[in-house]
Coordinates of C-alpha atoms in Angstrom, one line a residue:
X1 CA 0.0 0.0 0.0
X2 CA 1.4 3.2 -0.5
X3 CA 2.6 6.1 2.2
X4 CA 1.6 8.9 2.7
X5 CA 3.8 12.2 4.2
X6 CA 2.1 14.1 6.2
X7 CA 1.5 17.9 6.1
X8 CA 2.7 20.0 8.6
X9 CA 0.1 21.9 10.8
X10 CA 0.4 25.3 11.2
X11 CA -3.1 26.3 13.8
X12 CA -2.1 29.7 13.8
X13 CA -2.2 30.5 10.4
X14 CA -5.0 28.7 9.2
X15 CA -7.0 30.4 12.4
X16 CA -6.2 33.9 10.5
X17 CA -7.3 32.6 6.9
X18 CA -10.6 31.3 8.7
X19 CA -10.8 34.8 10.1
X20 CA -10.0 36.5 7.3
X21 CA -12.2 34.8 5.2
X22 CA -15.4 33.6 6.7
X23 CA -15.2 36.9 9.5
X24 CA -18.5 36.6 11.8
X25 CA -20.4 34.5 8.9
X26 CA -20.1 31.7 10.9
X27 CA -22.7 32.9 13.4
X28 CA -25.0 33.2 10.3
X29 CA -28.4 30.9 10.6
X30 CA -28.9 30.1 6.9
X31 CA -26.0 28.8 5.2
X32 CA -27.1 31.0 2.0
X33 CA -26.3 34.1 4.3
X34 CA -23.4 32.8 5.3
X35 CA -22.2 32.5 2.1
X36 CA -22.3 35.7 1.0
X37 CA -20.8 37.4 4.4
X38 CA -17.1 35.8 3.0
X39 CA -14.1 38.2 1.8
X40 CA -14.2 38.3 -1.8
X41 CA -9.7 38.1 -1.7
X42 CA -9.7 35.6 0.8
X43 CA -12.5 33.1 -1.1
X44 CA -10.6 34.0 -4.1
X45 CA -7.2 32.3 -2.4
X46 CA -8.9 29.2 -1.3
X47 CA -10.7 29.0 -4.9
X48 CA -7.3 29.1 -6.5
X49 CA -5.3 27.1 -4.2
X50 CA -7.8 24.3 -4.6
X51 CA -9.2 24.1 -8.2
X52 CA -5.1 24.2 -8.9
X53 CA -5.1 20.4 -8.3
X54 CA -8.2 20.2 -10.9
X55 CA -7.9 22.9 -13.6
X56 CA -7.0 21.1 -17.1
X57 CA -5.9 17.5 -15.2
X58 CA -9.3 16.2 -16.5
X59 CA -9.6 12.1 -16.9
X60 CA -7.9 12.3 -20.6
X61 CA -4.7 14.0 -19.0
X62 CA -5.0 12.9 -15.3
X63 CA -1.5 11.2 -14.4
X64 CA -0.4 9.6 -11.5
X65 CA 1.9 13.0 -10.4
X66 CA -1.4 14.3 -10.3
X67 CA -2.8 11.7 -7.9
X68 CA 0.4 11.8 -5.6
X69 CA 0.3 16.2 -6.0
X70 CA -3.0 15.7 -4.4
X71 CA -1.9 13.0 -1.6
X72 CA 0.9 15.7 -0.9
X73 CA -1.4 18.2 0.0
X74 CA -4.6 16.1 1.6
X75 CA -4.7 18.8 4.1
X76 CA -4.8 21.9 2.8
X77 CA -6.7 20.6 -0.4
X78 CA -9.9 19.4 2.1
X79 CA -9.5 22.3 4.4
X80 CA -9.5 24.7 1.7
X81 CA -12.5 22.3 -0.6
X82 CA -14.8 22.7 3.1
X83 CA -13.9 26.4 3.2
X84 CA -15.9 26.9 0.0
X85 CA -18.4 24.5 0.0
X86 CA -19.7 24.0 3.5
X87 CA -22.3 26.8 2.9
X88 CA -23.1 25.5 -0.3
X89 CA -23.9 21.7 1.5
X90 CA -26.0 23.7 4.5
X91 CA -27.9 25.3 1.8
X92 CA -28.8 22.6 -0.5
X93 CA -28.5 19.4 1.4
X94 CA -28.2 19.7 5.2
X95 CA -26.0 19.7 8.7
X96 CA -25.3 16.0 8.1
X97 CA -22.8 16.0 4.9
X98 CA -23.9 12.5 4.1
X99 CA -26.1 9.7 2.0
X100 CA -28.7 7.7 3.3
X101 CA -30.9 4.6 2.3
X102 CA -34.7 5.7 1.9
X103 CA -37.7 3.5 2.6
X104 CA -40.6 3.9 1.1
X105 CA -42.2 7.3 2.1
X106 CA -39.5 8.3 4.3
X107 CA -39.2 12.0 4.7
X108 CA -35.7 13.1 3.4
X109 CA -34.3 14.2 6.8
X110 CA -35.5 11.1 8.8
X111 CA -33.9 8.9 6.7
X112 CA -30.3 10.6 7.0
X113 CA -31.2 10.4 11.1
X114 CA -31.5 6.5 10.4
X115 CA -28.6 6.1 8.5
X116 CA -27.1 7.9 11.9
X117 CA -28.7 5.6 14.1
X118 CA -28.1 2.7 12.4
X119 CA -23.9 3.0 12.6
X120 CA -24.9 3.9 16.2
X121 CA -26.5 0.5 17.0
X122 CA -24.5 -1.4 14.8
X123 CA -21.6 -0.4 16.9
X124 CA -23.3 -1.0 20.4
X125 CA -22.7 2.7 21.6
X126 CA -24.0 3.0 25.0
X127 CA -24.9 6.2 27.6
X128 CA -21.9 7.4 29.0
X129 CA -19.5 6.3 26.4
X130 CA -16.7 8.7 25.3
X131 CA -16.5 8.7 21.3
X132 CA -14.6 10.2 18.7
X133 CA -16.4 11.5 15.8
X134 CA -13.5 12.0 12.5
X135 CA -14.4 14.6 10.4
X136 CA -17.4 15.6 11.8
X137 CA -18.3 18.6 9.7
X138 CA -20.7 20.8 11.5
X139 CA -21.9 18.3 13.9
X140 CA -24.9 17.1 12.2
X141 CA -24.3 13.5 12.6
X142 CA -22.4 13.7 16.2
X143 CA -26.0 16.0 17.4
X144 CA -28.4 13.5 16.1
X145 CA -25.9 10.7 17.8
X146 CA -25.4 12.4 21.2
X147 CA -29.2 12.6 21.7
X148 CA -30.6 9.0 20.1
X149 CA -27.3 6.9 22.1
X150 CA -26.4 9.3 25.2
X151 CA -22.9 9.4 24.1
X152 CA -20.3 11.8 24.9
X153 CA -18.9 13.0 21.6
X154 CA -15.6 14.6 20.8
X155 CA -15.7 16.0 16.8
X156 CA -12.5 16.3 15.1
X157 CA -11.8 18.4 11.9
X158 CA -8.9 20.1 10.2
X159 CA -11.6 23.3 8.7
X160 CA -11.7 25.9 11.6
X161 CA -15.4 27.1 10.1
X162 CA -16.9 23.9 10.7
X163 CA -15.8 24.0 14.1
X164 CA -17.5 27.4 14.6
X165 CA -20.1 26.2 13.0
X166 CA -20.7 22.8 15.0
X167 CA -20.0 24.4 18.2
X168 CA -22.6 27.0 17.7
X169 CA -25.2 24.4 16.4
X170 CA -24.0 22.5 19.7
X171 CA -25.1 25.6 21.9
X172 CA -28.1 26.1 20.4
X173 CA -28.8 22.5 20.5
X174 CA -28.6 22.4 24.5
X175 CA -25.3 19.7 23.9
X176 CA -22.2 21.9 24.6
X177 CA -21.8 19.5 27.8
X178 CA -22.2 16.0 25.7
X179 CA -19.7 17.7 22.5
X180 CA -16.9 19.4 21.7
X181 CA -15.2 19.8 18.6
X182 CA -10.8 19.8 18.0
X183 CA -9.2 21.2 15.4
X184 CA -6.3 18.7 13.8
X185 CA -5.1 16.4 10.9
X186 CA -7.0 13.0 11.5
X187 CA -3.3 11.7 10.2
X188 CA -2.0 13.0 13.0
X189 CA -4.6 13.1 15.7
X190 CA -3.8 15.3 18.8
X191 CA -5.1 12.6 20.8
X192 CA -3.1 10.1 23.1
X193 CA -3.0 6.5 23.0
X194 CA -6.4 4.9 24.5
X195 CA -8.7 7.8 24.4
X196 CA -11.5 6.5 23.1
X197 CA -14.5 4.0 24.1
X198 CA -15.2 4.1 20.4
X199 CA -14.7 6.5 17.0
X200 CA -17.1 6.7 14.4
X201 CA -16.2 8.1 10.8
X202 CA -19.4 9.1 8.3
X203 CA -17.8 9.9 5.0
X204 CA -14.9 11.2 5.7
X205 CA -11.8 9.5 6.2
X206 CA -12.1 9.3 2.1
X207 CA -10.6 12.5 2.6
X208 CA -7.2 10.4 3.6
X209 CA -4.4 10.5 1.2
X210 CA -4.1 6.6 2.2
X211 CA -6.3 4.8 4.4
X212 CA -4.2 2.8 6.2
X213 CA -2.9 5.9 7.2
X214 CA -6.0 7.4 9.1
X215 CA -7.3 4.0 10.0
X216 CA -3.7 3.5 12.2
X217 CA -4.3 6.8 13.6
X218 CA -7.9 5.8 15.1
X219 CA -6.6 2.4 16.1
X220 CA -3.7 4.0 18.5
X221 CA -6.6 6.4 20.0
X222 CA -9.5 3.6 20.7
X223 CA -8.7 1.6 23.6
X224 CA -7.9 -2.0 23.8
X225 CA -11.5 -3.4 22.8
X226 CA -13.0 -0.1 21.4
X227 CA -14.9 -0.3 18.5
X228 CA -14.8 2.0 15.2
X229 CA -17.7 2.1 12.9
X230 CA -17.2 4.1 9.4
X231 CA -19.2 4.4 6.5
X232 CA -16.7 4.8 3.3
X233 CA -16.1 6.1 0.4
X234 CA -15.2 3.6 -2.4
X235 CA -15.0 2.3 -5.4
X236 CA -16.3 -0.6 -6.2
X237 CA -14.4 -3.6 -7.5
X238 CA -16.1 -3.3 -11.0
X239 CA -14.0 -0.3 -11.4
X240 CA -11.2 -0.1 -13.7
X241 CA -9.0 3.0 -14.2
X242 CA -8.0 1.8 -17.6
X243 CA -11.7 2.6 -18.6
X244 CA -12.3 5.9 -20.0
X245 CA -16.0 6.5 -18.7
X246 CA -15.1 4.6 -15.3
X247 CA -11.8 7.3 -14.8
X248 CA -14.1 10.3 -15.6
X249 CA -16.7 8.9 -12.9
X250 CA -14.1 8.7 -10.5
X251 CA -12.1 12.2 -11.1
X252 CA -15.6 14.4 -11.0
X253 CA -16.3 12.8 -7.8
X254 CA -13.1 13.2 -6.5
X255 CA -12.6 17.1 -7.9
X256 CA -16.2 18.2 -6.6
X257 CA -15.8 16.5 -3.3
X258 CA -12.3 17.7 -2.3
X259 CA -11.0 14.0 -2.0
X260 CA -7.2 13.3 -3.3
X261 CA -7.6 9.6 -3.5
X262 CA -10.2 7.4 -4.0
X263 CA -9.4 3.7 -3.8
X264 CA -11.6 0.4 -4.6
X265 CA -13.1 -1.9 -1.6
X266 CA -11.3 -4.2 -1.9
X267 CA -8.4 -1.8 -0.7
X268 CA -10.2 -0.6 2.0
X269 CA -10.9 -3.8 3.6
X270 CA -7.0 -4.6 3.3
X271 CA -6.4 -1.0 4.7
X272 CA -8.6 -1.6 8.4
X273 CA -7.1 -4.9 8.6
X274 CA -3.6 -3.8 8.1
X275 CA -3.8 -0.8 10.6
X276 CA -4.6 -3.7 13.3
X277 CA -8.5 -4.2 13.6
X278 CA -10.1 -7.2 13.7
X279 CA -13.1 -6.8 10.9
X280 CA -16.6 -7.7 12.5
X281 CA -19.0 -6.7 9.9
X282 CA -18.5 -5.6 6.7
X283 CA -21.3 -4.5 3.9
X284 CA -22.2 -2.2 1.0
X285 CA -25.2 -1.3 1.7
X286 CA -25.8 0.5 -1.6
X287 CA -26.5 -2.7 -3.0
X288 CA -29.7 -3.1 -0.3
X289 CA -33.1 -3.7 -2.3
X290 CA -34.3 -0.8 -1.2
X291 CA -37.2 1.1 -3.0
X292 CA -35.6 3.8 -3.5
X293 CA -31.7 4.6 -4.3
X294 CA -29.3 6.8 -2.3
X295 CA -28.6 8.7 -5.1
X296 CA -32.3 9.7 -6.0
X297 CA -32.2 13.2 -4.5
X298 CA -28.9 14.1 -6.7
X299 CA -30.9 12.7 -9.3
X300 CA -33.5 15.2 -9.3
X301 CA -36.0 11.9 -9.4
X302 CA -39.6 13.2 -7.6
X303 CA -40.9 10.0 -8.2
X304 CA -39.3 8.8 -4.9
X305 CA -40.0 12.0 -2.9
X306 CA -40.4 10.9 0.6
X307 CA -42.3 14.2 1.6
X308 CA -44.0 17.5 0.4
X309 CA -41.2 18.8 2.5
X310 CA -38.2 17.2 0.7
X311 CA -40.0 19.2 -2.8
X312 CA -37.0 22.2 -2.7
X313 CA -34.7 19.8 -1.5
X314 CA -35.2 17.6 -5.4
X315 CA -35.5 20.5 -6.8
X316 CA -32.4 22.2 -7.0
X317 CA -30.4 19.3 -8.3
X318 CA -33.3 19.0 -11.4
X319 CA -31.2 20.5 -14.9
X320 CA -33.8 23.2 -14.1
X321 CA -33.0 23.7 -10.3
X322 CA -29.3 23.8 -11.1
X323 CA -29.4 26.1 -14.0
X324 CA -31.1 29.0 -11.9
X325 CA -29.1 27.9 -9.2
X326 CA -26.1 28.6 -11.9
X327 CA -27.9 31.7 -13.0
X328 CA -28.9 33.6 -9.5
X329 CA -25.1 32.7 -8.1
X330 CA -23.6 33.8 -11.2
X331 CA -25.5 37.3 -11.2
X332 CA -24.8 37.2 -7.6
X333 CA -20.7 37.1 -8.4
X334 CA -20.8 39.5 -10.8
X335 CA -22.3 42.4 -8.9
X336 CA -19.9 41.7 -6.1
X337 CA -22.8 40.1 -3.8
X338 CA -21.2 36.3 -3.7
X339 CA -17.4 36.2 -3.6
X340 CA -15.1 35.3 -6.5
X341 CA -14.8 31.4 -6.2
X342 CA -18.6 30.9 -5.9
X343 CA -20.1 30.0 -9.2
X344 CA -17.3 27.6 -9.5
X345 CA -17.5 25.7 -6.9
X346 CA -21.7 25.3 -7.2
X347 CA -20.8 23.9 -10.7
X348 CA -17.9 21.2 -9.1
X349 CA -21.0 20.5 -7.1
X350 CA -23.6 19.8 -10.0
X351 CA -20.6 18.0 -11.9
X352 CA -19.7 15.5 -9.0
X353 CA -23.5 15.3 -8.7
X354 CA -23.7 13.9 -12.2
X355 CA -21.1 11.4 -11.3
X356 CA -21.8 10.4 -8.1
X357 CA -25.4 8.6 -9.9
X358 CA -23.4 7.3 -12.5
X359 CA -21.6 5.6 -10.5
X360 CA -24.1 4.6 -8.0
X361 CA -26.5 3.6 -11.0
X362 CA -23.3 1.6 -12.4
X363 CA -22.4 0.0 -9.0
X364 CA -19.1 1.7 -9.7
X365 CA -19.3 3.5 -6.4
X366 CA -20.9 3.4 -2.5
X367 CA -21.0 6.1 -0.5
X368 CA -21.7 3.8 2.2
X369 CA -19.2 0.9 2.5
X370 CA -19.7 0.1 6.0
X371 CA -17.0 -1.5 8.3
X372 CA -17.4 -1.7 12.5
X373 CA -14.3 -3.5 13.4
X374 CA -12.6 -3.7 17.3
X375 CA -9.2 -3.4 18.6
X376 CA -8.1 -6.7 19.9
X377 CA -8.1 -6.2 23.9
X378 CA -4.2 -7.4 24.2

């Protein structure tokens, strides 16, 4: 498996960019206002330094110094992908940055809850238990968790917004005495040995340049019998890079995601058993019978509509919905309302939208490969 060489942290500065940048809009309630309380320069810097990794490296060119430029910077490129598209997730999607299953009828937001729950019971979490949540994003997932399992939850991320974010949500939420929320590098985690009763990672330890590499991390902080439960990012094993279509699927979900390395399953069951875990259960759940995909709100499909209330929530990934969407942000750049950086990054979005049901549609790719293996007790 390959290695991966760690970025250096540097708090301090990327405190001042999250300052500089995002000012007080992280006290915003809507992420729509939020988005348009950024500094136009700063936006500007984190659009550039990101979309550098992406800008004419499409499928037909991509190399592998591409791939490895990307591993080099995991950090940066994810902390800098977040910094531009968290309000764009609040607004369009939700607090929890993550697929679902649906059953019939099942309002939009209820189902993501479920799809928390679920990794919650399928890792036995109990009242009192101190977890760690990796790359928890605005705390969606670790609220919703706290409350249904009576957990204590620590959230770690490397994007100083969604900290500010989460912690406010917490506040307001009545749970700043079950969560808190750290800023690091989950390759480096500023954690000691043993921490943990259990970690938990929903979508995000694709973010890894290798996965061996953040999987060893959350096996040294879980203590001896702790149990870690993560739903992951793959690609399937009916994936091959030497395909053309297949490469394109992979690098638009990868570009509009912020993610440096996408690998098959295959490699990520070798990756949990290498960092030391003993694998318990292992499934993709994608490939459930259920009635309706995970991919059907991307899909713009109202067919599957769970609820009235999920109607605004379909409709902005519809080729209509997007192309206002396209239009208002557009208008909204140009006059100087939305930052530079904007448009561009809502159109990642719709791209890695596209892809994301091609590849669920072509059981290329699962967005919820899930794992809940233990470290062995001695």
């Amino acid at each position: 498996m390959p290695t991966a060489v760690l970025e250096a942290e540097d708090h301090s500065r990327d405190a001042a960019f999250n300052k500089a940048m995002h000012g007080n809009s992280a006290a915003e309630k809507a992420g729509f206002l939020a988005m348009l309380g950024k500094d136009t320069g700063a936006q500007k810097a984190a659009a550039d330094e990101y979309f550098k990794h992406w800008d004419n490296k499409g499928a037909d060119v991509e190399t592998d110094k591409h791939r490895e430029e990307r591993r080099a910077e995991y950090a940066t490129l994810t902390r800098h992908y977040y910094n531009l598209a968290t309000d764009l997730y609040e607004n369009g999607w939700a607090q929890s940055f993550h697929f679902c299953r649906f059953n019939k009828g099942e309002p939009f937001h209820q189902a993501l809850a479920r799809h928390e729950h679920y990794l919650a019971h399928m890792m036995s979490l109990r009242d009192g238990m101190s977890v760690l949540d990796v790359g928890c994003g605005v705390g969606g997932p670790a609220r919703e968790i706290a409350k249904f399992a009576g957990v204590n939850i620590t959230g770690l991320n490397n994007n100083d917004y969604q900290i500010d974010r989460a912690t406010r949500y917490a506040k307001l939420d009545g749970l700043e005495d079950q969560l808190k929320f750290v800023k690091g590098d989950f390759m480096q985690m500023p954690f000691p040995e043993n921490s943990f009763d259990a970690v938990y990672a929903i979508e995000a330890t694709v973010h890894a340049p290798v996965l061996q590499g953040v999987y060893s991390q959350i096996f040294r902080v879980l203590k001896p019998g702790g149990v870690f439960g993560v739903y992951e990012w793959l690609m399937t094993d009916k994936y091959d890079n030497s395909n053309p279509c297949h490469k394109e699927i992979r690098l638009g979900i990868e570009q509009g995601n912020g993610i440096s390395n996408m690998v098959r399953v295959s490699e990520g069951i070798a990756a949990i058993e290498a960092a030391g875990f003993e694998l318990e259960f292992h499934e993709d759940l994608a490939e459930r019978p259920d009635p309706s995909p995970w991919y059907y709100p991307l899909a713009g499909d109202f067919k599957n509509m769970g609820s009235i209330w999920d109607f605004l929530t379909i409709l902005r990934m519809t080729k209509l919905g997007r192309g206002v969407i396209h239009k208002f942000v557009g208008g909204l750049e140009m006059v100087g309302i939305a930052p530079i950086g904007t448009t561009k990054t809502a159109d990642s979005l719709a791209v890695a939208a596209d892809c994301l049901v091609a590849g669920g549609k072509g059981g290329l790719f699962t967005p919820m490969y899930l794992m809940v293996a233990r470290k062995p007790k001695a």
